[in-house]
Amino acid sequence: MPPRTPLRVRARQMASRWAPAAPLMLLVSYCLIAPIIVLVLQAFWVNGAPSLELWGRVLGQASNQDAIVTSLGLGIASATVTLVIGSPAAWLISRMFASQRAFWMGLLNVAANFGGIGLAFSYLATLGVVGMVTLMIQALGIHFDPPRSSSVAALLMAYEYTNIPLFVLLTIPAMSILREDWWEAAQVASATRLQFWRRIGLPVLAPFLAAGWLLIFTWTIGIYGIAYGLAGQSGGTAARLITLQIGTTLQSDVITGTGQAAVLSVVLLAIAVVSLLSYRRLLRRAMRWL
Amino acid sequence: MTAVSLRGVTKQYGTVHALDNISLDIASGELLALLGPSGCGKTTLLRSVAGLVHPDSGAIEIGGRDVSGVATRERPIGMVFQSYALFPNMTVRENIAFPLSVRRRPEAEIRRRVDDLLDLVRLVPQADRYPNEISGGQAQRCALGRALAPAPDVLLLDEPLSALDALVRGRLRDEIRRVQQLVKTTALYVTHDQSEAMAIADRVAVMNHGRIEQLAVPAELYEEPSTSFAATFVGSRNAVELAVVDGRIALAEAFSVPAPVGAAERAIAFFRPEDVTVAAGPGAKGQPATVELKVYLGATTKMHLAIPVEGGTARLYADLPSRDAASIDQGAEVRIVVDPAHIRAFPVPD
Amino acid sequence: MALTALPRTLPRSRPSLGRVLLFGGLFGYFLLPMVAVVLYSFATRWTANILPDGYTLDWWISAVTDSAVREAFGTTLILATLTALLDIVLVVPAAYWSRVRNRRIRTFIEVSAAIPFALPYIVIAFGLLQFAGIVTPGIQGTFPLLLLGHTAIAFPFMYWAVDGAMSAAGIERLSEAAEACGASPYQIIRRVVLPNIVPGIVSGALLSFATSFGEFAMVQTLARGVYTIPIWSAGEIRSYSGDAGAFNRLAAVTVVSFLVLFVLSGIVVYRNRGQIVRLLPSVANSEGRPTA
């Protein structure tokens, strides 16, 4: 029987295996992992016992139901618009000459990073009541009322500003999977361009595009800054979103509001977990042939 | 009968002549290899026949029909790519069926034809696997089956073996030859490997700088290279540059042959290592040389020889049966002779 | 042969009408808001006209001289810089150790990097506020808590960039080679590891900086007293009641924060020389490999 390793030695081995990563792991546990646990506990725990009481109360409120429906709808709409515009754009950019591609990558990068309050204001300056485009159209003598800045339509237009670039940046690497000689081999086999896309191009890319759609959907539901900025000028008439509901309860009354915020946070958490797992599955599926 | 005919085909990329006025006839049922170093234009030539490259001028006929304005998908061709280019989302069977299904042939006919082809390329057990589940050799056989599926007039093979390791390469090369002779298809085969070209082709076209240097059957190419490039590129040869004296060139006492036509001052002599006779011992005749290095290769032994000539040292190789080489040590002083009948000499351009 | 590397047929057919419309549309869509904000920051008055009625530097001057703006800008820069630095210090050793010593670190990091990737910042912020209130009430609502929060949400960017650089440099082999040459652990890190991953560290730092720079939800939730540019801007939008100047001054501030992001992205893209920049994981590790 080998002699037992003394505790002290084992502790030192342990330290040498983990020590350099320990500070990061502490930070992550403190700022990311523990908060999730706290939220889940708060949502399912009332007066020291597990309970669904909060859920019934929060989900029973019309405003919260409204927020959940609007958020999901906005997520689906935004991700779909992004997919339709972003997929061809990503494909074409991936096949551009280096200099042209660099230009578009630069532009997309800037746009993708330009979110939050700054984007909300830019939207107001473009399509708000006194926005540039609004004024331009009116100067042409056309009667034009821009969509209310906090309406779903306005949110959609503002969100696309970062969603399309994000989607393109996300899917461009996948585009390189389609190889030039597949297209050549398809031509030699007498396939038309349409047949190539239908039988080879799209089947190969589809899981990647679906994964992109899913991420955009998830991120869109989680957007807060842009929505907060755009909701700013319309007070009570703003579109209700899950994130805004959370923010409002936090801003207004921390004591009574935490229950609602916790429940809505757990709703977002559930969406995030489901979409992350589906995302992994999709990518595994995408890689199946490669 | 001519299956493929090229007339004055020219293609330029910027200032580079990828194809320089190429004319070539491929007989029906023939396998013609395009052999040359990278950048010699052989792939461009193949891709021109496929319609994937559009020549600047010249005409290409397949089966007597001018295909210059014909899109790739309408040409009667099959093509095997260097990287296989199998469609990853389709099984072996679906890949082979693809050319037939895009032509909308009846299901039953497709199934019959694909079964025959699977049998032909010996992939019946792998028929329902995906490309990432089969080996490189199997992938290339699948690509061959796909290329042959529509019964093309000409089969184009673009370095089909270069992505495979040496052992598989030899076997698959013979496999391709077997299948090609069985289905009696005309084939154009691009390779940079001279032994592969010799082994598989009915005729070999040696290409360099967008031109065909020599077009010959393998044995002729090996024995009688017609240009200095063909001589260097085909077979491993000793090359010695020599001065022309009194209409002859000579490497001291090893050999002396008439200078080639057109050589005013200098000529280059080519001879193969196996044509160098090495002898040791007091009775030996010929040019004195030193064995610098002896490399045992199994049946033969390669000797690196150094010969003192005016102004320096000439180095050349000799291949000996290992039994004969056993008695000669590294560092030994030997005498060498080259049979003049096996020497090919070409003028050195000024 | 060598020439087959030239562009081929699949993507480059003639520029079709559809393509012109797509890229023209995208270009306009991306550019218009930027132009609008820039014009607003210089406009005297902008009534029902295509362009402003006149131009002035007044809004810029008032923005620059406004002490609230300057303070917010300073706070934002300090917060973003500290976030980037802290991420370097925390992430680089962990990433290195996960490669050369303990693969289980990697599992931990990759799972936790998914949190800020998928979970909205407002949720993380809310949870962190609650948790900090329980265990460390002393820093609840303070700048340090916010800094920790930003460091945590930006850490995946640093990790992906640094880990990518380590993978590209083959850092395990390099470390082994250096060790075989007799280098001490310190020498290995100082002379072999760091020089080879500098590009990754720089990209990661820029991305961490950018993440913190524009972040709004966490600042609003975690540190009530901390005024950053997004907080200031949101306040201006909320309190806007049509008074001349406020809108234009906000435009000037937006232009500046936009320029900062523009320069950051410019550096990241330039450093990658038109290569496809991978800001995100996901499909990044699924690059095209030859089949079979």
CSV table of C-alpha atoms in Angstrom, one decimal, chain A residues 121-138 144 146, chain C residues 36 40 46-47 49-50 247:
chain,number,residue,atom,x,y,z
A,121,PHE,CA,-30.2,59.0,-28.6
A,122,SER,CA,-29.0,58.5,-32.2
A,123,TYR,CA,-32.3,57.0,-33.0
A,124,LEU,CA,-34.1,60.0,-31.6
A,125,ALA,CA,-31.8,62.3,-33.6
A,126,THR,CA,-32.7,60.4,-36.7
A,127,LEU,CA,-36.3,59.3,-36.5
A,128,GLY,CA,-37.5,61.1,-33.4
A,129,VAL,CA,-40.0,63.9,-33.5
A,130,VAL,CA,-37.2,66.3,-34.5
A,131,GLY,CA,-34.9,63.6,-36.0
A,132,MET,CA,-33.0,64.3,-39.2
A,133,VAL,CA,-34.9,61.9,-41.4
A,134,THR,CA,-38.2,63.0,-40.0
A,135,LEU,CA,-37.3,66.7,-40.8
A,136,MET,CA,-36.0,65.7,-44.2
A,137,ILE,CA,-39.2,63.9,-45.2
A,138,GLN,CA,-41.3,66.8,-43.8
A,144,PHE,CA,-44.9,62.2,-41.8
A,146,PRO,CA,-42.4,59.0,-37.1
C,36,ALA,CA,-27.6,62.9,-37.7
C,40,TYR,CA,-27.1,68.0,-34.4
C,46,TRP,CA,-33.0,72.7,-36.8
C,47,THR,CA,-36.6,73.3,-37.9
C,49,ASN,CA,-35.4,71.7,-43.1
C,50,ILE,CA,-33.3,69.0,-44.7
C,247,PHE,CA,-30.5,68.0,-27.3
